[in-house]
PDB file of C-alpha atoms in Angstrom:
ATOM      1  CA  MET A   1       0.137   0.070  -0.360  1.00 62.00           C
ATOM      2  CA  ILE A   2       1.588   3.488  -0.893  1.00 75.00           C
ATOM      3  CA  THR A   3       1.532   6.167   1.811  1.00 89.00           C
ATOM      4  CA  MET A   4      -0.425   9.453   0.730  1.00 95.00           C
ATOM      5  CA  HIS A   5       2.185  12.593   1.782  1.00 96.00           C
ATOM      6  CA  PHE A   6      -0.056  15.732   2.219  1.00 96.00           C
ATOM      7  CA  THR A   7       1.950  19.120   2.057  1.00 96.00           C
ATOM      8  CA  ARG A   8      -0.065  22.265   3.417  1.00 97.00           C
ATOM      9  CA  TYR A   9       1.274  25.633   1.958  1.00 97.00           C
ATOM     10  CA  THR A  10       1.862  28.740   3.552  1.00 95.00           C
ATOM     11  CA  ASP A  11       3.791  30.394   0.649  1.00 95.00           C
ATOM     12  CA  VAL A  12       1.374  31.042  -2.521  1.00 96.00           C
ATOM     13  CA  LYS A  13       4.678  31.091  -4.583  1.00 96.00           C
ATOM     14  CA  ALA A  14       5.883  27.487  -3.446  1.00 97.00           C
ATOM     15  CA  PHE A  15       2.354  26.612  -4.057  1.00 98.00           C
ATOM     16  CA  TYR A  16       2.201  27.893  -7.502  1.00 97.00           C
ATOM     17  CA  ARG A  17       5.203  26.524  -8.400  1.00 97.00           C
ATOM     18  CA  ASP A  18       4.343  23.203  -7.512  1.00 97.00           C
ATOM     19  CA  THR A  19       0.948  22.711  -8.535  1.00 98.00           C
ATOM     20  CA  TYR A  20       0.805  25.616 -12.070  1.00 97.00           C
ATOM     21  CA  ASN A  21       1.573  22.723 -14.296  1.00 97.00           C
ATOM     22  CA  ILE A  22      -0.130  20.171 -13.163  1.00 97.00           C
ATOM     23  CA  LEU A  23      -3.201  22.273 -13.165  1.00 97.00           C
ATOM     24  CA  MET A  24      -2.542  22.937 -16.718  1.00 96.00           C
ATOM     25  CA  ARG A  25      -3.185  19.956 -17.440  1.00 96.00           C
ATOM     26  CA  HIS A  26      -6.552  20.824 -17.754  1.00 96.00           C
ATOM     27  CA  GLU A  27      -6.280  24.332 -18.288  1.00 95.00           C
ATOM     28  CA  ALA A  28     -10.054  25.092 -19.016  1.00 94.00           C
ATOM     29  CA  GLN A  29     -11.336  22.550 -16.367  1.00 95.00           C
ATOM     30  CA  ASN A  30      -8.710  24.206 -14.172  1.00 95.00           C
ATOM     31  CA  VAL A  31      -9.264  28.080 -14.657  1.00 94.00           C
ATOM     32  CA  ILE A  32     -10.467  29.125 -10.731  1.00 94.00           C
ATOM     33  CA  PRO A  33      -7.835  26.961  -9.103  1.00 96.00           C
ATOM     34  CA  LEU A  34      -4.724  28.649 -12.189  1.00 96.00           C
ATOM     35  CA  GLY A  35      -6.550  31.900 -11.691  1.00 93.00           C
ATOM     36  CA  ASN A  36      -6.462  32.189  -7.905  1.00 94.00           C
ATOM     37  CA  VAL A  37      -2.463  30.892  -7.821  1.00 95.00           C
ATOM     38  CA  ILE A  38      -2.061  33.103 -10.607  1.00 94.00           C
ATOM     39  CA  ILE A  39      -3.307  35.956  -8.512  1.00 91.00           C
ATOM     40  CA  GLY A  40      -1.402  34.572  -5.665  1.00 93.00           C
ATOM     41  CA  ASN A  41       1.763  34.309  -7.180  1.00 93.00           C
ATOM     42  CA  ARG A  42       1.915  37.895  -8.835  1.00 88.00           C
ATOM     43  CA  GLY A  43       0.724  39.203  -5.499  1.00 83.00           C
ATOM     44  CA  GLU A  44      -0.673  42.844  -7.281  1.00 74.00           C
ATOM     45  CA  ASP A  45      -3.877  42.735  -5.872  1.00 73.00           C
ATOM     46  CA  LYS A  46      -4.771  41.674  -2.469  1.00 77.00           C
ATOM     47  CA  GLU A  47      -8.028  42.920  -2.365  1.00 77.00           C
ATOM     48  CA  GLY A  48     -10.995  40.925  -0.391  1.00 80.00           C
ATOM     49  CA  TRP A  49     -10.365  36.925  -0.552  1.00 81.00           C
ATOM     50  CA  ARG A  50      -7.866  37.897  -3.295  1.00 83.00           C
ATOM     51  CA  ASP A  51      -5.192  37.612   0.351  1.00 89.00           C
ATOM     52  CA  PRO A  52      -3.710  34.640   0.109  1.00 91.00           C
ATOM     53  CA  VAL A  53      -2.799  35.138   3.728  1.00 91.00           C
ATOM     54  CA  ASN A  54      -6.411  33.557   4.441  1.00 91.00           C
ATOM     55  CA  TRP A  55      -6.315  30.879   2.054  1.00 96.00           C
ATOM     56  CA  PHE A  56      -5.781  27.043   2.559  1.00 97.00           C
ATOM     57  CA  MET A  57      -3.585  25.441   0.019  1.00 97.00           C
ATOM     58  CA  GLY A  58      -2.610  21.577  -0.172  1.00 98.00           C
ATOM     59  CA  THR A  59      -1.156  18.939  -2.195  1.00 98.00           C
ATOM     60  CA  VAL A  60      -1.458  15.155  -1.816  1.00 98.00           C
ATOM     61  CA  SER A  61       1.423  12.939  -2.813  1.00 97.00           C
ATOM     62  CA  ASP A  62       1.817   9.537  -3.900  1.00 92.00           C
ATOM     63  CA  ALA A  63       5.673   8.543  -3.474  1.00 83.00           C
ATOM     64  CA  GLY A  64       6.438  11.924  -4.773  1.00 79.00           C
ATOM     65  CA  ASP A  65       3.680  13.277  -7.634  1.00 93.00           C
ATOM     66  CA  ILE A  66       1.006  15.121  -6.806  1.00 97.00           C
ATOM     67  CA  VAL A  67      -2.048  13.518  -7.238  1.00 97.00           C
ATOM     68  CA  LEU A  68      -4.914  16.027  -5.491  1.00 98.00           C
ATOM     69  CA  THR A  69      -4.399  19.692  -5.448  1.00 98.00           C
ATOM     70  CA  ALA A  70      -6.423  21.937  -3.084  1.00 98.00           C
ATOM     71  CA  ILE A  71      -6.999  25.345  -2.762  1.00 98.00           C
ATOM     72  CA  MET A  72     -10.146  27.573  -0.522  1.00 96.00           C
ATOM     73  CA  THR A  73     -10.047  31.686  -1.119  1.00 94.00           C
ATOM     74  CA  PRO A  74     -12.047  32.104   1.615  1.00 93.00           C
ATOM     75  CA  PRO A  75     -15.171  32.815   1.811  1.00 91.00           C
ATOM     76  CA  HIS A  76     -15.481  30.894  -1.253  1.00 91.00           C
ATOM     77  CA  ASN A  77     -15.681  27.109  -1.297  1.00 94.00           C
ATOM     78  CA  LEU A  78     -12.983  24.252  -1.206  1.00 96.00           C
ATOM     79  CA  THR A  79     -11.976  24.010  -4.972  1.00 97.00           C
ATOM     80  CA  LEU A  80     -10.410  20.192  -6.303  1.00 98.00           C
ATOM     81  CA  TYR A  81      -8.242  18.985  -8.712  1.00 98.00           C
ATOM     82  CA  ALA A  82      -7.380  15.449  -9.340  1.00 98.00           C
ATOM     83  CA  THR A  83      -4.266  14.903 -11.463  1.00 97.00           C
ATOM     84  CA  ASP A  84      -5.003  14.054 -14.770  1.00 96.00           C
ATOM     85  CA  ASN A  85      -8.785  13.674 -13.548  1.00 96.00           C
ATOM     86  CA  VAL A  86      -7.679  10.242 -11.981  1.00 96.00           C
ATOM     87  CA  PHE A  87      -9.832   9.826  -9.027  1.00 95.00           C
ATOM     88  CA  ASN A  88      -7.399   8.193  -5.345  1.00 95.00           C
ATOM     89  CA  ALA A  89      -9.746   7.605  -2.565  1.00 96.00           C
ATOM     90  CA  ALA A  90      -6.438   7.516  -0.352  1.00 96.00           C
ATOM     91  CA  ALA A  91      -5.511  10.912  -1.239  1.00 97.00           C
ATOM     92  CA  LEU A  92      -8.544  12.157  -0.600  1.00 97.00           C
ATOM     93  CA  ASP A  93      -9.115  10.424   2.500  1.00 96.00           C
ATOM     94  CA  CYS A  94      -5.652  12.176   3.135  1.00 96.00           C
ATOM     95  CA  LEU A  95      -6.665  15.366   2.580  1.00 97.00           C
ATOM     96  CA  LEU A  96     -10.349  15.556   4.868  1.00 96.00           C
ATOM     97  CA  ASP A  97      -8.056  14.015   7.530  1.00 95.00           C
ATOM     98  CA  GLU A  98      -5.561  17.113   7.040  1.00 95.00           C
ATOM     99  CA  LEU A  99      -8.478  19.026   7.079  1.00 95.00           C
ATOM    100  CA  MET A 100     -10.725  17.949  10.112  1.00 93.00           C
ATOM    101  CA  GLY A 101      -7.152  17.078  12.265  1.00 91.00           C
ATOM    102  CA  ALA A 102      -6.404  20.546  11.961  1.00 91.00           C
ATOM    103  CA  ASP A 103     -10.048  22.063  12.789  1.00 92.00           C
ATOM    104  CA  ILE A 104      -9.880  23.790   9.338  1.00 92.00           C
ATOM    105  CA  PRO A 105     -13.921  24.368   8.466  1.00 91.00           C
ATOM    106  CA  PHE A 106     -15.329  24.528   4.421  1.00 92.00           C
ATOM    107  CA  PRO A 107     -18.401  25.726   3.983  1.00 93.00           C
ATOM    108  CA  GLY A 108     -18.506  23.313   0.626  1.00 94.00           C
ATOM    109  CA  VAL A 109     -16.542  22.556  -2.136  1.00 96.00           C
ATOM    110  CA  MET A 110     -16.708  23.253  -6.433  1.00 95.00           C
ATOM    111  CA  THR A 111     -14.782  20.964  -8.573  1.00 96.00           C
ATOM    112  CA  GLU A 112     -15.399  17.975 -11.261  1.00 96.00           C
ATOM    113  CA  LYS A 113     -18.806  16.559 -10.455  1.00 96.00           C
ATOM    114  CA  SER A 114     -17.676  13.246 -10.006  1.00 96.00           C
ATOM    115  CA  LEU A 115     -15.046  13.956  -7.500  1.00 97.00           C
ATOM    116  CA  ALA A 116     -17.553  16.786  -5.461  1.00 96.00           C
ATOM    117  CA  GLU A 117     -19.943  13.636  -5.311  1.00 96.00           C
ATOM    118  CA  GLN A 118     -16.913  11.721  -3.973  1.00 96.00           C
ATOM    119  CA  VAL A 119     -16.232  14.770  -1.315  1.00 96.00           C
ATOM    120  CA  ALA A 120     -19.426  14.725  -0.158  1.00 94.00           C
ATOM    121  CA  GLY A 121     -20.011  11.209   0.450  1.00 94.00           C
ATOM    122  CA  ARG A 122     -16.793  10.925   2.015  1.00 95.00           C
ATOM    123  CA  TYR A 123     -17.520  13.785   4.509  1.00 94.00           C
ATOM    124  CA  ALA A 124     -20.925  13.124   5.230  1.00 92.00           C
ATOM    125  CA  ALA A 125     -19.707   9.505   6.509  1.00 92.00           C
ATOM    126  CA  ARG A 126     -17.281  11.654   8.837  1.00 92.00           C
ATOM    127  CA  THR A 127     -19.445  14.070  10.013  1.00 92.00           C
ATOM    128  CA  GLY A 128     -23.328  13.405   9.474  1.00 90.00           C
ATOM    129  CA  ALA A 129     -23.398  16.514   7.882  1.00 90.00           C
ATOM    130  CA  GLY A 130     -25.797  16.549   4.425  1.00 91.00           C
ATOM    131  CA  TYR A 131     -25.236  18.461   1.306  1.00 91.00           C
ATOM    132  CA  GLU A 132     -27.148  20.934  -1.098  1.00 91.00           C
ATOM    133  CA  VAL A 133     -26.216  21.940  -4.898  1.00 90.00           C
ATOM    134  CA  GLU A 134     -25.504  24.955  -5.160  1.00 88.00           C
ATOM    135  CA  THR A 135     -24.756  25.246  -9.039  1.00 87.00           C
ATOM    136  CA  ASN A 136     -24.946  22.785 -11.150  1.00 91.00           C
ATOM    137  CA  LEU A 137     -22.588  23.788 -13.992  1.00 93.00           C
ATOM    138  CA  ARG A 138     -21.585  22.742 -17.193  1.00 94.00           C
ATOM    139  CA  THR A 139     -18.498  24.086 -18.798  1.00 94.00           C
ATOM    140  CA  TYR A 140     -18.130  25.287 -22.107  1.00 96.00           C
ATOM    141  CA  ALA A 141     -15.461  26.374 -24.306  1.00 96.00           C
ATOM    142  CA  LEU A 142     -15.175  28.544 -27.320  1.00 96.00           C
ATOM    143  CA  THR A 143     -12.388  28.836 -30.074  1.00 97.00           C
ATOM    144  CA  GLU A 144     -14.416  30.699 -32.582  1.00 95.00           C
ATOM    145  CA  VAL A 145     -17.390  33.038 -32.562  1.00 94.00           C
ATOM    146  CA  ASN A 146     -20.312  32.161 -35.155  1.00 90.00           C
ATOM    147  CA  PRO A 147     -21.520  34.618 -36.724  1.00 85.00           C
ATOM    148  CA  GLY A 148     -24.991  36.478 -36.487  1.00 74.00           C
ATOM    149  CA  VAL A 149     -25.395  37.561 -33.272  1.00 71.00           C
ATOM    150  CA  GLU A 150     -24.573  41.157 -33.768  1.00 78.00           C
ATOM    151  CA  ILE A 151     -26.754  43.923 -32.187  1.00 84.00           C
ATOM    152  CA  GLY A 152     -25.479  47.318 -30.174  1.00 87.00           C
ATOM    153  CA  THR A 153     -22.236  47.890 -29.534  1.00 94.00           C
ATOM    154  CA  VAL A 154     -20.023  46.645 -26.544  1.00 96.00           C
ATOM    155  CA  ARG A 155     -17.766  49.048 -24.601  1.00 97.00           C
ATOM    156  CA  LEU A 156     -15.678  48.620 -21.325  1.00 97.00           C
ATOM    157  CA  ALA A 157     -17.406  49.889 -17.960  1.00 95.00           C
ATOM    158  CA  ARG A 158     -16.909  53.665 -16.856  1.00 95.00           C
ATOM    159  CA  GLU A 159     -17.581  55.120 -13.714  1.00 93.00           C
ATOM    160  CA  SER A 160     -20.726  56.865 -15.071  1.00 94.00           C
ATOM    161  CA  ASP A 161     -21.748  52.829 -15.297  1.00 93.00           C
ATOM    162  CA  MET A 162     -22.280  53.133 -10.897  1.00 91.00           C
ATOM    163  CA  ALA A 163     -25.384  54.381 -11.869  1.00 90.00           C
ATOM    164  CA  PHE A 164     -27.130  51.196 -12.378  1.00 92.00           C
ATOM    165  CA  LEU A 165     -23.796  48.248 -12.057  1.00 90.00           C
ATOM    166  CA  PRO A 166     -23.878  47.675  -8.166  1.00 88.00           C
ATOM    167  CA  TYR A 167     -27.706  46.931  -9.227  1.00 90.00           C
ATOM    168  CA  TRP A 168     -26.910  44.579 -12.061  1.00 91.00           C
ATOM    169  CA  SER A 169     -23.724  43.011  -9.830  1.00 86.00           C
ATOM    170  CA  ALA A 170     -26.557  42.372  -7.043  1.00 85.00           C
ATOM    171  CA  GLY A 171     -28.855  40.537  -9.764  1.00 86.00           C
ATOM    172  CA  PHE A 172     -26.087  38.248 -10.844  1.00 86.00           C
ATOM    173  CA  GLN A 173     -25.888  37.087  -7.520  1.00 79.00           C
ATOM    174  CA  SER A 174     -28.735  36.317  -6.444  1.00 77.00           C
ATOM    175  CA  GLU A 175     -30.166  34.994  -9.613  1.00 79.00           C
ATOM    176  CA  CYS A 176     -26.752  32.978 -10.109  1.00 70.00           C
ATOM    177  CA  PHE A 177     -26.065  31.677  -6.345  1.00 65.00           C
ATOM    178  CA  ASN A 178     -29.979  31.838  -5.304  1.00 65.00           C
ATOM    179  CA  ARG A 179     -29.509  34.490  -3.025  1.00 68.00           C
ATOM    180  CA  PRO A 180     -31.167  37.107  -1.696  1.00 70.00           C
ATOM    181  CA  MET A 181     -31.288  40.272  -3.685  1.00 74.00           C
ATOM    182  CA  ALA A 182     -28.727  42.938  -1.885  1.00 69.00           C
ATOM    183  CA  VAL A 183     -26.740  45.524  -3.149  1.00 72.00           C
ATOM    184  CA  PRO A 184     -23.913  46.223  -1.080  1.00 70.00           C
ATOM    185  CA  GLU A 185     -23.333  50.085   0.875  1.00 72.00           C
ATOM    186  CA  ASP A 186     -19.468  49.682  -0.056  1.00 72.00           C
ATOM    187  CA  VAL A 187     -19.268  50.624  -3.894  1.00 73.00           C
ATOM    188  CA  GLU A 188     -15.082  50.379  -3.691  1.00 75.00           C
ATOM    189  CA  ALA A 189     -15.436  47.202  -5.107  1.00 75.00           C
ATOM    190  CA  PHE A 190     -17.598  47.634  -8.126  1.00 78.00           C
ATOM    191  CA  TYR A 191     -15.392  50.352  -8.888  1.00 82.00           C
ATOM    192  CA  SER A 192     -12.355  48.022  -7.954  1.00 82.00           C
ATOM    193  CA  VAL A 193     -14.041  46.323 -11.312  1.00 82.00           C
ATOM    194  CA  ILE A 194     -14.211  49.441 -13.035  1.00 88.00           C
ATOM    195  CA  HIS A 195     -10.480  49.931 -12.797  1.00 88.00           C
ATOM    196  CA  ARG A 196      -9.530  46.178 -13.749  1.00 87.00           C
ATOM    197  CA  LYS A 197     -10.992  47.069 -17.631  1.00 92.00           C
ATOM    198  CA  ASN A 198     -12.672  43.645 -18.006  1.00 92.00           C
ATOM    199  CA  ARG A 199     -15.816  44.312 -17.054  1.00 96.00           C
ATOM    200  CA  TYR A 200     -18.256  45.149 -20.826  1.00 97.00           C
ATOM    201  CA  ILE A 201     -20.932  46.922 -21.465  1.00 97.00           C
ATOM    202  CA  LEU A 202     -23.874  46.204 -23.951  1.00 97.00           C
ATOM    203  CA  GLU A 203     -25.755  49.105 -25.615  1.00 97.00           C
ATOM    204  CA  ASN A 204     -28.214  49.487 -27.641  1.00 94.00           C
ATOM    205  CA  ASN A 205     -29.235  53.152 -29.079  1.00 93.00           C
ATOM    206  CA  GLY A 206     -27.306  54.265 -26.398  1.00 93.00           C
ATOM    207  CA  THR A 207     -28.994  52.245 -23.365  1.00 96.00           C
ATOM    208  CA  PRO A 208     -27.137  49.962 -21.674  1.00 97.00           C
ATOM    209  CA  VAL A 209     -28.983  46.425 -21.802  1.00 97.00           C
ATOM    210  CA  SER A 210     -26.242  43.893 -21.036  1.00 97.00           C
ATOM    211  CA  MET A 211     -22.868  43.049 -19.216  1.00 96.00           C
ATOM    212  CA  ALA A 212     -19.995  40.378 -19.336  1.00 96.00           C
ATOM    213  CA  GLY A 213     -16.814  40.307 -18.372  1.00 96.00           C
ATOM    214  CA  ILE A 214     -13.092  38.697 -18.700  1.00 95.00           C
ATOM    215  CA  THR A 215     -11.794  37.357 -15.660  1.00 89.00           C
ATOM    216  CA  ARG A 216      -8.771  34.533 -15.261  1.00 89.00           C
ATOM    217  CA  GLU A 217      -6.728  35.378 -18.269  1.00 92.00           C
ATOM    218  CA  LEU A 218      -4.656  32.265 -18.223  1.00 94.00           C
ATOM    219  CA  GLU A 219      -1.823  31.325 -20.691  1.00 94.00           C
ATOM    220  CA  THR A 220      -4.412  30.673 -23.336  1.00 96.00           C
ATOM    221  CA  VAL A 221      -7.538  30.402 -21.725  1.00 96.00           C
ATOM    222  CA  CYS A 222      -9.484  33.284 -20.708  1.00 96.00           C
ATOM    223  CA  THR A 223     -12.822  33.097 -18.496  1.00 96.00           C
ATOM    224  CA  ILE A 224     -16.277  34.873 -19.737  1.00 96.00           C
ATOM    225  CA  ALA A 225     -18.112  35.762 -16.586  1.00 93.00           C
ATOM    226  CA  ALA A 226     -20.973  38.108 -14.768  1.00 91.00           C
ATOM    227  CA  VAL A 227     -23.273  37.696 -17.671  1.00 92.00           C
ATOM    228  CA  TYR A 228     -26.222  39.450 -16.526  1.00 92.00           C
ATOM    229  CA  THR A 229     -28.957  41.431 -18.642  1.00 94.00           C
ATOM    230  CA  PRO A 230     -32.228  43.026 -16.528  1.00 94.00           C
ATOM    231  CA  PRO A 231     -35.253  41.515 -16.448  1.00 92.00           C
ATOM    232  CA  TYR A 232     -36.861  44.569 -18.725  1.00 93.00           C
ATOM    233  CA  PHE A 233     -34.240  43.896 -21.550  1.00 94.00           C
ATOM    234  CA  ARG A 234     -34.770  40.197 -21.709  1.00 92.00           C
ATOM    235  CA  LYS A 235     -35.734  37.838 -24.860  1.00 89.00           C
ATOM    236  CA  LYS A 236     -34.161  40.253 -27.111  1.00 92.00           C
ATOM    237  CA  GLY A 237     -30.973  38.718 -27.834  1.00 90.00           C
ATOM    238  CA  TYR A 238     -29.015  40.939 -25.447  1.00 93.00           C
ATOM    239  CA  ALA A 239     -27.598  38.391 -23.297  1.00 90.00           C
ATOM    240  CA  CYS A 240     -26.301  36.312 -26.803  1.00 90.00           C
ATOM    241  CA  ALA A 241     -24.604  39.729 -28.446  1.00 93.00           C
ATOM    242  CA  CYS A 242     -23.208  40.867 -25.298  1.00 94.00           C
ATOM    243  CA  VAL A 243     -21.216  37.369 -24.621  1.00 94.00           C
ATOM    244  CA  ALA A 244     -20.484  36.970 -28.342  1.00 94.00           C
ATOM    245  CA  ALA A 245     -18.986  40.581 -28.460  1.00 95.00           C
ATOM    246  CA  VAL A 246     -16.860  39.868 -25.170  1.00 96.00           C
ATOM    247  CA  SER A 247     -15.787  36.409 -26.636  1.00 96.00           C
ATOM    248  CA  GLN A 248     -14.159  37.613 -29.603  1.00 96.00           C
ATOM    249  CA  ILE A 249     -12.714  40.284 -27.789  1.00 96.00           C
ATOM    250  CA  GLY A 250     -10.985  37.809 -25.854  1.00 97.00           C
ATOM    251  CA  LEU A 251     -10.223  36.045 -28.717  1.00 97.00           C
ATOM    252  CA  ASP A 252      -8.373  39.314 -30.337  1.00 97.00           C
ATOM    253  CA  LYS A 253      -6.375  39.438 -27.036  1.00 96.00           C
ATOM    254  CA  GLY A 254      -4.612  36.084 -28.532  1.00 97.00           C
ATOM    255  CA  TYR A 255      -6.386  33.633 -25.894  1.00 97.00           C
ATOM    256  CA  LYS A 256      -6.568  30.078 -27.830  1.00 97.00           C
ATOM    257  CA  LYS A 257     -10.225  29.421 -26.262  1.00 96.00           C
ATOM    258  CA  CYS A 258     -13.019  31.412 -24.229  1.00 97.00           C
ATOM    259  CA  VAL A 259     -14.805  28.972 -21.267  1.00 96.00           C
ATOM    260  CA  LEU A 260     -17.523  29.852 -19.235  1.00 94.00           C
ATOM    261  CA  TYR A 261     -19.983  28.184 -16.667  1.00 92.00           C
ATOM    262  CA  ALA A 262     -23.327  27.632 -17.456  1.00 90.00           C
ATOM    263  CA  ASP A 263     -26.220  26.513 -14.931  1.00 89.00           C
ATOM    264  CA  LEU A 264     -27.856  23.208 -16.250  1.00 89.00           C
ATOM    265  CA  LEU A 265     -31.203  24.231 -14.429  1.00 85.00           C
ATOM    266  CA  ASN A 266     -31.152  27.189 -17.386  1.00 82.00           C
ATOM    267  CA  PRO A 267     -31.823  25.712 -20.654  1.00 83.00           C
ATOM    268  CA  VAL A 268     -32.430  29.084 -21.641  1.00 81.00           C
ATOM    269  CA  SER A 269     -28.476  30.046 -21.595  1.00 82.00           C
ATOM    270  CA  ASN A 270     -27.290  26.326 -22.659  1.00 87.00           C
ATOM    271  CA  SER A 271     -28.371  26.790 -25.342  1.00 86.00           C
ATOM    272  CA  ILE A 272     -27.458  30.448 -26.420  1.00 84.00           C
ATOM    273  CA  TYR A 273     -24.235  29.571 -25.712  1.00 90.00           C
ATOM    274  CA  MET A 274     -23.922  26.760 -27.739  1.00 91.00           C
ATOM    275  CA  LYS A 275     -25.554  29.269 -30.495  1.00 87.00           C
ATOM    276  CA  MET A 276     -22.642  30.841 -30.536  1.00 89.00           C
ATOM    277  CA  GLY A 277     -20.364  28.436 -30.312  1.00 93.00           C
ATOM    278  CA  TYR A 278     -19.694  27.351 -27.268  1.00 95.00           C
ATOM    279  CA  LYS A 279     -19.121  23.503 -26.521  1.00 95.00           C
ATOM    280  CA  PRO A 280     -19.471  21.074 -23.864  1.00 95.00           C
ATOM    281  CA  ILE A 281     -16.247  20.421 -22.184  1.00 94.00           C
ATOM    282  CA  GLY A 282     -17.338  18.668 -18.813  1.00 94.00           C
ATOM    283  CA  ASP A 283     -19.791  19.333 -15.688  1.00 95.00           C
ATOM    284  CA  SER A 284     -18.864  20.312 -11.958  1.00 95.00           C
ATOM    285  CA  LEU A 285     -20.704  21.176  -8.988  1.00 94.00           C
ATOM    286  CA  ALA A 286     -20.909  23.558  -5.859  1.00 93.00           C
ATOM    287  CA  LEU A 287     -22.143  21.918  -2.926  1.00 94.00           C
ATOM    288  CA  LYS A 288     -22.602  23.594   0.389  1.00 93.00           C
ATOM    289  CA  TRP A 289     -22.496  21.651   3.870  1.00 93.00           C
ATOM    290  CA  THR A 290     -26.316  21.742   5.424  1.00 90.00           C
ATOM    291  CA  ARG A 291     -26.608  20.298   9.454  1.00 72.00           C
TER     292      ARG A 291
END
């Protein structure tokens, strides 16, 4: 029987060195952990959850080779990657031993579907905790935007958009994660979004009607996120046009693929993404523990 070895990291640069090439084996699948380790390694942005001082970072190795990578950026869920998507029960048990032995709480897990289910089953057996599905996601990748979805014009978000951007962002969070609609009083986070120059607004005849963002810019992949259209402007093709235009911007920047997540409970968004050229590459689950 091969002994599993757990390594916990407090130095994000060391974690980056040990895990980056492993996570890159499935770059499109691992946009979340890769984006996090890149942010931490650069050390340029420590706003909110981006400060690595609060992160949990760990690996489980089998005879010197990493077989499981784990990262958690509180308050977000634990994110895992089984190397080459090969499940190793002993490695997962080793990780759970360390988490529970060190009394490290984690609200849930976000990872490839079968691995998430394994985590839930093993965690439930140890603690008696139940779980609920926060989001049942399908990952899509696009290499070329299909023609025929052009409406209006897309531009970068600007400070004058603060008249509606916090409300749109709150609407996105509410609908995407099934949370109560709540607009934060702290507006600095929204100014940061504008200053990062990665949030785009679709205008039609001068009226803002939809938004999307480019996030987690990796070596060959970028992620399209924060896709939102206010209820009044829906069913007019704006979301499709916005995502298509922002995806093209990502490709024009030199990325080979644009990646996005779609909730499988929302057949409309899934059909929209496939219409513009996105193809499914895998499923993942975000699970939250219940007592």
